[in-house]
Structures are given as C-alpha cells and as structure tokens.
Tab-separated table of C-alpha atoms and ligand atoms in Angstrom:
chain	number	residue	atom	x	y	z
A	1	MET	CA	20.351	8.024	-20.707
A	2	PHE	CA	17.381	10.304	-19.637
A	3	TRP	CA	13.529	9.729	-19.342
A	4	GLN	CA	12.622	13.295	-19.871
A	5	GLU	CA	15.576	15.078	-21.105
A	6	GLU	CA	14.484	18.509	-21.700
A	7	ILE	CA	13.068	18.776	-17.956
A	8	GLU	CA	16.201	16.929	-16.594
A	9	VAL	CA	19.078	19.203	-18.140
A	10	ILE	CA	16.767	22.526	-18.012
A	11	SER	CA	18.840	25.460	-17.434
A	12	ARG	CA	18.488	27.022	-13.821
A	13	GLU	CA	17.013	30.314	-15.168
A	14	GLU	CA	14.254	28.082	-16.955
A	15	LEU	CA	13.871	25.638	-13.827
A	16	GLN	CA	13.497	28.678	-11.141
A	17	ARG	CA	10.921	30.389	-13.875
A	18	ILE	CA	8.750	27.234	-13.719
A	19	GLN	CA	9.254	26.847	-9.840
A	20	LEU	CA	7.964	30.305	-9.468
A	21	TYR	CA	4.843	29.756	-11.667
A	22	SER	CA	4.100	26.404	-9.675
A	23	LEU	CA	4.453	27.751	-6.615
A	24	GLN	CA	2.501	30.618	-7.217
A	25	GLU	CA	-0.485	28.054	-8.755
A	26	THR	CA	0.075	26.071	-5.749
A	27	ILE	CA	-0.481	28.806	-3.135
A	28	ARG	CA	-3.803	29.786	-4.958
A	29	ARG	CA	-5.426	26.376	-4.626
A	30	LEU	CA	-4.340	26.092	-1.056
A	31	TYR	CA	-5.561	29.571	-0.205
A	32	TYR	CA	-9.107	28.941	-1.818
A	33	ASN	CA	-9.542	25.400	-1.465
A	34	VAL	CA	-8.202	24.447	1.830
A	35	PRO	CA	-9.430	26.152	5.046
A	36	PHE	CA	-6.327	24.985	7.106
A	37	TYR	CA	-4.059	26.935	4.912
A	38	ASN	CA	-6.311	29.925	4.111
A	39	GLN	CA	-6.389	30.324	7.950
A	40	LYS	CA	-2.556	30.146	8.159
A	41	PHE	CA	-2.378	32.973	5.272
A	42	ARG	CA	-4.716	35.347	7.257
A	43	ASP	CA	-2.845	34.794	10.290
A	44	VAL	CA	0.363	36.100	8.549
A	45	ASN	CA	-1.840	38.758	6.640
A	46	LEU	CA	-0.742	37.161	3.061
A	47	LYS	CA	-2.601	36.964	0.123
A	48	PRO	CA	-1.545	34.607	-3.231
A	49	ASP	CA	-0.677	37.606	-4.752
A	50	ASP	CA	1.851	38.785	-2.289
A	51	ILE	CA	4.131	35.980	-3.566
A	52	LYS	CA	6.287	37.452	-6.146
A	53	SER	CA	9.621	35.480	-6.014
A	54	LEU	CA	11.146	32.107	-4.972
A	55	GLU	CA	12.630	34.170	-2.133
A	56	ASP	CA	9.241	34.841	-0.787
A	57	ILE	CA	8.526	31.458	0.215
A	58	GLN	CA	10.195	32.393	3.223
A	59	ARG	CA	7.206	34.382	4.356
A	60	LEU	CA	5.088	31.283	4.220
A	61	PRO	CA	3.988	29.387	7.227
A	62	PHE	CA	5.256	25.951	8.043
A	63	THR	CA	3.525	22.593	7.516
A	64	THR	CA	4.467	20.075	10.540
A	65	ARG	CA	3.541	16.580	11.144
A	66	ASP	CA	1.473	17.552	13.748
A	67	ASP	CA	-0.706	19.560	11.192
A	68	LEU	CA	-1.211	16.477	9.024
A	69	ARG	CA	-2.402	14.701	12.369
A	70	GLU	CA	-4.709	17.086	13.261
A	71	ASN	CA	-6.224	17.420	9.765
A	72	TYR	CA	-6.805	13.733	9.680
A	73	PRO	CA	-8.239	12.472	7.532
A	74	TYR	CA	-9.477	14.612	5.185
A	75	GLY	CA	-8.573	17.841	6.315
A	76	LEU	CA	-5.776	18.904	3.810
A	77	LEU	CA	-7.729	17.790	0.543
A	78	ALA	CA	-7.242	20.318	-2.099
A	79	VAL	CA	-9.634	18.998	-4.526
A	80	PRO	CA	-13.059	17.240	-4.139
A	81	ARG	CA	-12.846	13.697	-2.601
A	82	GLU	CA	-14.189	12.486	-5.711
A	83	LYS	CA	-10.931	13.217	-7.384
A	84	ILE	CA	-8.969	11.295	-5.051
A	85	VAL	CA	-8.079	7.835	-6.536
A	86	ARG	CA	-5.254	6.596	-3.659
A	87	LEU	CA	-4.594	6.778	-0.253
A	88	HIS	CA	-1.644	6.207	1.429
A	89	THR	CA	-0.728	6.685	5.252
A	90	SER	CA	2.804	7.252	6.621
A	91	SER	CA	4.387	5.083	9.329
A	92	GLY	CA	3.635	7.206	12.334
A	93	THR	CA	5.317	5.799	15.238
A	94	THR	CA	2.921	7.787	17.844
A	95	GLY	CA	-0.819	8.713	17.477
A	96	LYS	CA	-2.704	8.738	14.565
A	97	PRO	CA	-0.903	8.185	10.939
A	98	LYS	CA	-0.631	10.803	8.587
A	99	ALA	CA	-3.119	10.594	5.442
A	100	ILE	CA	-1.520	10.954	2.034
A	101	PHE	CA	-4.121	11.483	-1.085
A	102	PHE	CA	-3.326	11.067	-4.815
A	103	THR	CA	-5.289	12.166	-7.883
A	104	LYS	CA	-4.886	10.330	-10.940
A	105	LYS	CA	-2.460	13.152	-11.935
A	106	ASP	CA	-0.267	12.825	-8.914
A	107	ILE	CA	-0.389	9.029	-9.342
A	108	ASP	CA	1.060	9.453	-12.981
A	109	GLN	CA	3.591	12.435	-11.871
A	110	SER	CA	5.093	10.062	-9.191
A	111	ALA	CA	5.552	7.199	-11.595
A	112	GLU	CA	7.023	9.984	-13.941
A	113	LEU	CA	9.750	10.931	-11.507
A	114	ILE	CA	10.738	7.036	-10.326
A	115	ALA	CA	10.829	6.633	-14.100
A	116	ARG	CA	13.486	9.666	-14.234
A	117	CYS	CA	15.283	7.855	-11.285
A	118	LEU	CA	15.327	4.324	-12.738
A	119	ILE	CA	16.636	5.436	-16.166
A	120	MET	CA	19.308	7.885	-14.573
A	121	THR	CA	20.854	4.632	-12.948
A	122	GLY	CA	21.050	2.629	-16.289
A	123	VAL	CA	17.998	0.928	-16.447
A	124	LYS	CA	17.145	-0.777	-19.570
A	125	SER	CA	14.167	-2.694	-20.954
A	126	ASP	CA	15.325	-5.995	-20.096
A	127	ASP	CA	15.900	-5.397	-16.528
A	128	ILE	CA	13.858	-7.177	-13.722
A	129	LEU	CA	12.898	-5.005	-10.664
A	130	GLN	CA	12.115	-7.591	-7.447
A	131	ASN	CA	10.432	-4.867	-5.188
A	132	MET	CA	11.302	-5.893	-1.728
A	133	MET	CA	9.359	-2.816	0.158
A	134	THR	CA	6.151	-3.234	1.964
A	135	TYR	CA	2.912	-3.156	-0.383
A	136	GLY	CA	0.065	-1.762	1.522
A	137	LEU	CA	-0.781	1.498	3.145
A	138	PHE	CA	3.131	2.714	2.606
A	139	THR	CA	4.147	4.341	-0.454
A	140	GLY	CA	7.424	2.589	-0.759
A	141	ALA	CA	6.532	-0.335	-2.769
A	142	LEU	CA	3.284	0.724	-4.827
A	143	VAL	CA	5.198	4.320	-6.067
A	144	MET	CA	8.052	2.233	-7.080
A	145	HIS	CA	5.944	-0.332	-8.895
A	146	TYR	CA	4.131	2.215	-10.733
A	147	GLY	CA	7.141	3.938	-11.850
A	148	ALA	CA	9.045	0.487	-12.846
A	149	GLU	CA	5.826	-0.374	-15.189
A	150	LYS	CA	5.916	3.228	-16.606
A	151	VAL	CA	9.498	2.730	-17.743
A	152	GLY	CA	8.189	-0.905	-19.278
A	153	ILE	CA	10.375	-3.475	-17.117
A	154	LEU	CA	9.382	-6.345	-15.515
A	155	VAL	CA	8.509	-5.681	-12.068
A	156	ILE	CA	8.115	-8.672	-9.113
A	157	PRO	CA	5.871	-7.390	-6.208
A	158	ALA	CA	7.753	-9.873	-3.816
A	159	GLY	CA	7.289	-7.490	-0.895
A	160	PRO	CA	9.458	-8.013	2.398
A	161	GLY	CA	10.251	-11.093	4.259
A	162	ASN	CA	10.865	-14.769	3.584
A	163	THR	CA	14.328	-14.522	2.715
A	164	GLU	CA	14.728	-17.797	0.973
A	165	ARG	CA	11.785	-17.230	-1.016
A	166	GLN	CA	13.134	-13.862	-2.127
A	167	ILE	CA	16.350	-15.654	-3.111
A	168	ALA	CA	14.644	-18.337	-4.765
A	169	LEU	CA	12.701	-15.578	-7.021
A	170	MET	CA	15.814	-13.842	-8.136
A	171	GLN	CA	17.183	-17.514	-8.993
A	172	ASP	CA	14.190	-18.101	-10.923
A	173	PHE	CA	13.210	-15.048	-12.610
A	174	GLY	CA	16.987	-13.740	-12.792
A	175	SER	CA	16.179	-10.342	-11.052
A	176	THR	CA	18.401	-7.568	-11.961
A	177	CYS	CA	17.321	-4.953	-9.287
A	178	LEU	CA	16.468	-4.758	-6.038
A	179	HIS	CA	14.386	-2.363	-4.036
A	180	LEU	CA	14.641	-2.533	-0.525
A	181	THR	CA	15.717	-1.014	3.253
A	182	PRO	CA	19.469	-1.122	3.888
A	183	SER	CA	18.702	-2.981	7.018
A	184	TYR	CA	16.903	-5.557	5.103
A	185	ALA	CA	19.945	-5.765	2.621
A	186	LEU	CA	22.679	-6.321	5.269
A	187	TYR	CA	20.113	-9.330	6.343
A	188	LEU	CA	19.928	-10.614	2.799
A	189	ALA	CA	23.259	-10.320	2.393
A	190	GLU	CA	24.147	-12.577	5.378
A	191	VAL	CA	21.582	-15.370	4.697
A	192	MET	CA	23.062	-15.358	1.273
A	193	ASP	CA	26.339	-15.711	2.607
A	194	SER	CA	25.281	-18.296	5.269
A	195	LYS	CA	23.809	-20.456	2.225
A	196	GLY	CA	27.034	-20.445	0.219
A	197	ILE	CA	25.434	-18.212	-2.373
A	198	VAL	CA	27.773	-16.021	-4.257
A	199	PRO	CA	25.385	-13.318	-5.925
A	200	GLN	CA	28.252	-12.720	-8.578
A	201	ARG	CA	28.396	-16.266	-9.516
A	202	ASP	CA	24.680	-17.575	-8.852
A	203	LEU	CA	22.355	-14.692	-9.533
A	204	SER	CA	22.030	-11.691	-12.003
A	205	LEU	CA	21.795	-9.114	-9.923
A	206	ARG	CA	23.304	-5.710	-11.110
A	207	ARG	CA	21.976	-2.935	-8.844
A	208	ALA	CA	19.745	-2.176	-5.590
A	209	TYR	CA	18.152	1.028	-4.460
A	210	LEU	CA	18.191	1.413	-1.011
A	211	GLY	CA	16.221	3.899	0.950
A	212	ALA	CA	13.717	4.475	3.743
A	213	GLU	CA	16.060	4.724	6.606
A	214	PRO	CA	19.397	6.564	6.990
A	215	TYR	CA	22.652	4.361	6.128
A	216	SER	CA	26.366	5.300	5.657
A	217	GLU	CA	28.636	5.099	2.832
A	218	GLU	CA	30.332	2.300	4.975
A	219	THR	CA	27.207	0.400	4.748
A	220	ARG	CA	27.143	0.944	1.124
A	221	ILE	CA	30.492	0.052	0.260
A	222	LYS	CA	30.023	-3.292	2.320
A	223	LEU	CA	26.879	-4.201	0.693
A	224	GLU	CA	28.209	-3.731	-2.988
A	225	ASN	CA	31.593	-5.917	-2.021
A	226	MET	CA	29.014	-8.595	-0.240
A	227	LEU	CA	26.435	-8.602	-3.179
A	228	GLY	CA	28.682	-7.787	-6.170
A	229	ILE	CA	26.294	-4.872	-7.475
A	230	ASP	CA	25.680	-1.065	-7.525
A	231	ILE	CA	24.016	0.462	-4.676
A	232	TYR	CA	22.091	3.658	-5.545
A	233	ASN	CA	20.409	5.915	-2.510
A	234	SER	CA	17.025	6.767	-2.669
A	235	TYR	CA	15.385	9.357	-0.650
A	236	GLY	CA	11.622	9.969	-0.245
A	237	LEU	CA	8.857	10.305	2.195
A	238	SER	CA	5.018	9.520	2.264
A	239	GLU	CA	4.198	13.177	2.694
A	240	MET	CA	5.883	13.931	-0.924
A	241	ASN	CA	4.825	10.643	-2.887
A	242	GLY	CA	7.018	8.762	-1.053
A	243	PRO	CA	9.976	7.257	-3.321
A	244	GLY	CA	11.588	9.410	-6.117
A	245	VAL	CA	12.136	12.579	-4.416
A	246	ALA	CA	15.712	12.352	-4.791
A	247	PHE	CA	17.708	9.629	-6.246
A	248	GLU	CA	21.328	9.117	-7.141
A	249	CYS	CA	22.839	8.847	-10.571
A	250	LYS	CA	25.381	6.711	-11.909
A	251	TYR	CA	28.245	8.962	-10.463
A	252	LYS	CA	26.766	8.319	-7.020
A	253	ASP	CA	27.487	11.352	-5.390
A	254	GLY	CA	24.554	12.845	-3.774
A	255	MET	CA	20.799	12.184	-4.808
A	256	HIS	CA	19.485	14.648	-7.439
A	257	ILE	CA	16.141	16.395	-6.120
A	258	TRP	CA	13.272	16.801	-8.831
A	259	GLU	CA	13.130	20.692	-8.442
A	260	ASP	CA	10.201	20.800	-11.089
A	261	ASN	CA	8.268	18.943	-8.409
A	262	PHE	CA	9.968	19.821	-5.111
A	263	LEU	CA	11.128	23.028	-3.974
A	264	ILE	CA	13.837	22.532	-1.423
A	265	GLU	CA	15.135	24.576	1.320
A	266	VAL	CA	17.933	23.463	3.927
A	267	LEU	CA	17.411	25.513	7.432
A	268	ASP	CA	18.647	25.914	10.676
A	269	PRO	CA	16.387	23.697	12.526
A	270	ASP	CA	16.714	26.100	15.658
A	271	THR	CA	16.629	29.485	14.092
A	272	ASP	CA	14.606	28.352	10.946
A	273	GLU	CA	16.836	30.510	8.970
A	274	PRO	CA	18.378	28.966	5.844
A	275	VAL	CA	21.774	27.911	5.903
A	276	PRO	CA	24.748	28.594	3.090
A	277	GLU	CA	24.417	25.905	0.341
A	278	GLY	CA	26.800	23.119	1.473
A	279	GLN	CA	26.218	23.196	5.292
A	280	GLU	CA	23.824	20.709	6.871
A	281	GLY	CA	20.400	21.879	8.108
A	282	GLU	CA	16.653	20.539	7.828
A	283	ILE	CA	15.317	19.617	4.801
A	284	VAL	CA	11.746	21.801	4.058
A	285	LEU	CA	10.139	20.835	1.088
A	286	THR	CA	6.928	22.071	-1.019
A	287	THR	CA	5.246	20.004	-3.680
A	288	LEU	CA	4.926	21.924	-6.641
A	289	LYS	CA	3.033	19.821	-8.905
A	290	ARG	CA	0.730	18.151	-6.452
A	291	GLU	CA	-2.699	18.279	-6.895
A	292	GLY	CA	-4.710	16.150	-4.411
A	293	MET	CA	-2.654	17.299	-1.302
A	294	PRO	CA	-0.152	20.116	-1.905
A	295	LEU	CA	1.993	20.817	1.050
A	296	LEU	CA	3.692	24.023	1.881
A	297	ARG	CA	7.257	24.216	3.429
A	298	TYR	CA	6.714	20.696	5.136
A	299	ARG	CA	9.295	20.090	7.985
A	300	THR	CA	10.830	16.561	7.027
A	301	LYS	CA	13.312	16.777	10.034
A	302	ASP	CA	15.801	15.440	7.925
A	303	ILE	CA	19.326	16.568	8.070
A	304	ALA	CA	21.267	16.906	5.131
A	305	LYS	CA	22.953	19.467	3.048
A	306	ILE	CA	23.103	20.693	-0.636
A	307	ILE	CA	25.992	19.623	-2.750
A	308	PRO	CA	27.055	22.818	-4.394
A	309	ASP	CA	28.551	22.067	-7.616
A	310	THR	CA	27.146	20.665	-10.728
A	311	CYS	CA	26.920	17.066	-11.643
A	312	ARG	CA	29.132	15.507	-14.391
A	313	CYS	CA	25.675	13.597	-15.602
A	314	GLY	CA	24.566	16.994	-16.985
A	315	ARG	CA	21.341	16.886	-15.002
A	316	THR	CA	20.863	20.341	-13.294
A	317	HIS	CA	18.555	19.865	-10.418
A	318	LYS	CA	20.535	19.988	-7.247
A	319	ARG	CA	22.060	17.107	-5.573
A	320	ILE	CA	21.737	16.626	-1.769
A	321	SER	CA	23.938	14.669	0.684
A	322	ARG	CA	23.595	11.427	2.201
A	323	ILE	CA	20.499	12.048	4.955
A	324	PHE	CA	22.864	12.368	7.980
A	325	GLY	CA	19.772	11.364	10.273
A	326	ARG	CA	16.440	12.782	11.667
A	327	VAL	CA	16.320	15.810	14.061
A	328	ASP	CA	14.450	13.345	16.183
A	329	ASP	CA	16.902	10.282	16.357
A	330	MET	CA	19.412	12.524	17.871
A	331	PHE	CA	19.887	11.295	21.528
A	332	ILE	CA	22.291	12.823	24.314
A	333	VAL	CA	24.512	10.688	26.454
A	334	ARG	CA	26.806	12.593	28.978
A	335	GLY	CA	26.044	15.816	27.318
A	336	VAL	CA	26.911	14.892	23.897
A	337	ASN	CA	24.730	14.926	21.113
A	338	ILE	CA	24.913	11.644	19.157
A	339	PHE	CA	23.218	10.402	16.057
A	340	PRO	CA	22.365	6.723	15.573
A	341	GLN	CA	24.160	7.180	11.922
A	342	GLN	CA	27.730	7.967	13.484
A	343	ILE	CA	27.628	4.960	15.146
A	344	GLU	CA	26.655	2.992	12.157
A	345	ARG	CA	29.395	4.279	10.114
A	346	VAL	CA	32.195	3.177	12.465
A	347	LEU	CA	30.800	-0.459	12.944
A	348	MET	CA	30.472	-1.083	9.456
A	349	GLY	CA	33.867	0.375	8.840
A	350	ILE	CA	35.577	-1.966	10.825
A	351	LYS	CA	36.737	-5.589	9.477
A	352	GLY	CA	35.024	-8.315	11.271
A	353	VAL	CA	31.735	-6.518	12.061
A	354	ALA	CA	28.806	-8.474	10.676
A	355	GLN	CA	25.641	-7.086	9.649
A	356	ASN	CA	23.514	-6.011	12.713
A	357	TYR	CA	23.714	-3.795	15.616
A	358	GLN	CA	21.755	-2.148	18.448
A	359	ILE	CA	22.131	0.817	20.605
A	360	HIS	CA	20.746	0.660	24.475
A	361	LEU	CA	20.221	3.462	26.504
A	362	GLU	CA	19.542	2.651	30.301
A	363	ALA	CA	19.530	4.955	33.279
A	364	TYR	CA	22.067	7.261	34.389
A	365	ASP	CA	23.307	7.746	30.728
A	366	LYS	CA	24.622	4.221	30.071
A	367	MET	CA	25.157	3.265	26.714
A	368	THR	CA	25.731	-0.055	25.304
A	369	VAL	CA	26.412	-1.058	21.678
A	370	LYS	CA	25.515	-4.373	21.007
A	371	VAL	CA	26.844	-5.547	17.702
A	372	GLU	CA	27.164	-8.952	15.732
A	373	ILE	CA	30.382	-9.951	14.570
A	374	GLU	CA	31.716	-12.577	12.178
A	375	GLN	CA	31.578	-16.301	13.519
A	376	ASP	CA	34.881	-16.925	12.863
A	377	PHE	CA	35.729	-14.752	16.231
A	378	PHE	CA	33.744	-17.350	18.375
A	379	ASP	CA	36.687	-20.181	17.641
A	380	GLY	CA	37.697	-19.944	21.293
A	381	ASN	CA	40.542	-17.307	20.668
A	382	ILE	CA	39.719	-14.939	23.548
A	383	GLU	CA	42.659	-12.765	22.392
A	384	LYS	CA	41.409	-12.066	19.113
A	385	LEU	CA	37.840	-11.412	20.454
A	386	LEU	CA	39.259	-8.672	22.950
A	387	ALA	CA	41.662	-7.132	20.498
A	388	LEU	CA	38.294	-6.543	18.021
A	389	LYS	CA	36.411	-5.415	21.102
A	390	SER	CA	38.825	-2.877	22.166
A	391	ARG	CA	39.084	-1.874	18.269
A	392	ILE	CA	35.371	-0.819	18.374
A	393	THR	CA	35.388	0.657	21.496
A	394	GLU	CA	38.134	2.915	20.339
A	395	LYS	CA	36.902	3.873	17.268
A	396	LEU	CA	33.365	4.738	18.847
A	397	LYS	CA	34.964	6.589	21.271
A	398	SER	CA	36.887	8.739	18.790
A	399	GLU	CA	33.718	9.504	16.525
A	400	ILE	CA	31.373	10.231	19.552
A	401	LEU	CA	33.482	11.435	22.326
A	402	VAL	CA	31.590	8.993	24.863
A	403	THR	CA	33.078	5.559	25.631
A	404	PRO	CA	30.186	3.223	25.221
A	405	GLN	CA	30.041	-0.647	26.534
A	406	VAL	CA	30.357	-3.083	23.595
A	407	GLU	CA	28.535	-6.238	23.604
A	408	LEU	CA	29.850	-8.600	20.833
A	409	LEU	CA	27.228	-11.223	19.694
A	410	GLU	CA	27.242	-14.197	17.428
A	411	PRO	CA	25.523	-13.308	13.803
A	412	GLY	CA	21.912	-13.730	14.079
A	413	THR	CA	21.296	-12.690	17.895
A	414	LEU	CA	19.844	-9.425	17.279
A	415	PRO	CA	16.209	-9.200	15.929
A	416	ILE	CA	16.249	-8.380	12.212
A	417	SER	CA	14.013	-6.317	10.262
A	418	GLU	CA	12.561	-6.491	7.010
A	419	GLY	CA	11.493	-2.832	6.794
A	420	LYS	CA	12.863	0.081	8.864
A	421	ALA	CA	15.321	-1.182	11.786
A	422	GLN	CA	14.921	-0.057	15.312
A	423	ARG	CA	18.625	0.846	15.993
A	424	VAL	CA	18.261	2.691	19.440
A	425	ILE	CA	16.465	1.383	22.445
A	426	ASP	CA	16.050	3.995	25.368
A	427	ASN	CA	15.027	2.581	28.320
A	428	ARG	CA	16.285	5.940	30.192
A	429	ASN	CA	13.036	7.023	31.309
A	430	LEU	CA	11.179	4.025	32.176
B	501	LIG	P1	7.940	7.510	5.819
B	501	LIG	O1	7.240	8.203	6.770
B	501	LIG	O2	7.926	5.883	5.891
B	501	LIG	O3	7.700	7.881	4.109
B	501	LIG	O4	9.361	7.874	5.943
B	501	LIG	C1	10.128	8.779	5.298
B	501	LIG	C2	11.457	9.011	6.205
B	501	LIG	O5	12.340	7.773	5.884
B	501	LIG	C3	12.289	9.944	5.825
B	501	LIG	O6	11.575	11.477	6.375
B	501	LIG	C4	13.592	9.920	6.022
B	501	LIG	O7	13.550	10.096	7.498
B	501	LIG	C5	13.810	8.506	5.814
B	501	LIG	N1	14.625	8.051	4.401
B	501	LIG	C6	14.024	8.019	3.617
B	501	LIG	N2	14.699	7.834	2.361
B	501	LIG	C7	15.964	7.710	3.029
B	501	LIG	C8	17.317	7.812	2.830
B	501	LIG	N3	17.802	7.535	1.497
B	501	LIG	N4	18.395	7.834	3.666
B	501	LIG	C9	18.167	8.194	4.774
B	501	LIG	N5	16.619	8.355	5.211
B	501	LIG	C10	15.774	8.121	4.482
B	502	LIG	ZN1	24.301	13.234	-11.897
C-alpha cells in the first residue's frame, strides 16, 4: 500500500529532475531572503544560477548546529515572520537551543511524509496509535501526531512516562501501534514482564515505531520477541522537521529517505568528501521543499550508509542503514575509538542480559559497563553469575578491543529514561 504512489515509485531520472528543480528554487529563496546564506554564497563567490546540476551541491556551503545557534531565534527565516505558524526547538545539550519554524505548508508537508511512512508499514484506518514521545517544544510527538491524523487513524496523545497508565491506555482503547524511544520501549517491556502482562495475549499491539536515538538490530529483535510485535526504525531530526525523514518499510531492511524532500549526501567527516555508496559516513541533508526555514547541507553528525540495491517494496527512494551513532558519541579509551552502539549491540545479544545498561568512564581510561541482568541470576548461585559476567566481558572485549570492568546489577537499579537515554557517563575530565 502507498500513500502517494506516483511519488513513492517515481523513476530515478524523474526524481532527480524534481530534486534539481527544488534545489535551485531553495537556493534562490535563501540567496534573496536570508542574509546569513547570502553572505555564505558571497564568501565563495557563488550566485544561484551557478548551480546547474545535483553534483554542484558540493560547491555550496555547509550549515552546522552552531550556525543555527548563532542565528537564534529568528535569523534563518526565509519568509516573513507572519507566515510562520509553529515553532519547535531541538534538544540542545549545551547553550542555546536551536529554533525550527514551520509555515502552514511545512506542517502539511511533514504530515504527508509521516502518512507515507505509516502506510508503508501497513497501517490501516482501524489502527490506533499511542504516541509516547514528548509533546511540547520537541518535534517527535507533534509531527507524528499530525501525520497519523492525516492518515485518519485514532491517535492517543499519551506522551511519555507513567508506564502503568500507558499500559492501562493500551488495554482500555486497544492501541495497535506505539511511537516511542528504544530506551523507553525496553523499560516498558520490562514493566509488562514484571506485572505478568503478556502483550500477545492481553493487548492488541501490532507494531511500534522506534527512533530519536540509536539502537541495534539486537535490541529490535529482543523487543520484538518480548512484545510480540513488528518494530520499525524511524529516523529524523528536528532540523529536518523531526520524524518522517527516513523510515523502514515492511521489509525492515534499511530506512527509505524521502528524496523528493531531502537531498542526502554521505560524507567522510574528516575530509568532507563524498564516500562511495555503501560506505559509512556522516549524513548531510538539504531540505528541498521547506518554506519557512530551508537548510542547506546540514551536518547531522549521524553516521550511516546508503544501502545500494533497490528495495523489494518497489519504492525508488534510497534506503539508509541503521544510524551507527553520532560523530560526537564516539569516545576513546586506551587509544581505541568506541561507539556506545557497539556495546549495546553486544549486550542485547546476550541471553540473561535485561533491558538497561550504562557506560562509566573514569580517570586514566577506566571503563565500567554497568548492566542489569535478569532477576533469576540473583538466586545465590555465584558460579552462574560469574559465568555470565565473564561471557559479557569476553564478548565486549572482542567487539571493542579493550577489556572493560563489568558490573552486574539487578533489574531496576539504573536510572530509566522516558526519552533519550544517557548511556555514557564520562567523569574523566572532572
Ligand atoms: P533531535 O535533535 O531531538 O531532533 O534528535 C535528532 C537526533 O536523534 C538525530 O540527529 C540522531 O542522532 C538521533 N536519532 C533520531 N532517530 C534515530 C534513529 N532511528 N536511530 C538513531 N538515531 C536517531
Ligand atoms: Zn522498501
């Protein structure tokens, strides 16, 4: 099933033609309406008419998170303020947040993209979506909400937290789809388990959309088994509308990125040169349809690759792999580059490991992985406990090439997160 079949299965040639037209249009609007971009173009001696092909995008300047912060609040608007109908801000961890603005048309367009995504996973008019992302300044919940309403399904604006109430909502209203972060999904599964709720028996859930933070295939499999549902990966960032940038189809083999709306480049983060298709690099995105606040070559800092083949579902929009991590998430221990994602992948693939973990870094590169394990392991059988500990240590060592301290904890010991989890606690520079 398709939401907008003509555009979802469009030929590559036609898609590229639309992309070039939209890119040129975006550039003209930025050049004439946004002093920041006008200056950037002058700095490199470029005029809008110089962009004649999609490859010419490489001549354009990048936009960074700092650019958004420096132009906070209204500096990057490409339309008069009166045309803006919604503000979102992005979860900046330091300093000023980033402000993102939507015109009516932008709101509508972002909802259209979500509608494509939901229909692509098999959503039908009798589905009920429990939206467990944070409502408010974040894009996550509202953008999904509007998209689901566009499809015409019932949306329960639950927001995150209060897990018992969430379960009650699922029971009372028969929710079939969930939208939440992977770390909250892990916690939800744990709470259901501890309350003796068997989702397959007691609930009507069919699928969940997980995004907003990296997670591994192992976590997907674990959650699919615990909840008895299909889990679809959902990628987006506030700077690009929020959710609906790239989404998995029912084959769950990479996320289709809506290329009529976003021009994707995958660059080597060190040289800023494009990497060959199929190779990992930093995702750099240009908005092609946005009216209120178009962005050129936005450095997402997210690492992923393009999956070269075409998809069995018939959609011609390229797929990106799971996000491996963010450039900034990488940390170095004893000279080795490590992404939290690698640790998650190992842990979630080991039988006996429960749902929560944290990585602690202390002075002199001491690294401790704190991991919750299933309650049965605390029945007094020390040997069983030690065997699990050494299995975890060995598997981590073979993945990350350094041997961490491993601390096994009872379920419920580590802080839970309803939104994005803080997985790495780095105390090395305190
Ligand atoms: P925000 O600034 O709150 O909009 O968060 C956007 C960021 O969340 C992205 O740049 C990614 O780093 C991360 N993110 C969003 N969706 C996913 C996903 N499906 N997998 C991994 N990381 C994601
Ligand atoms: Zn597909």
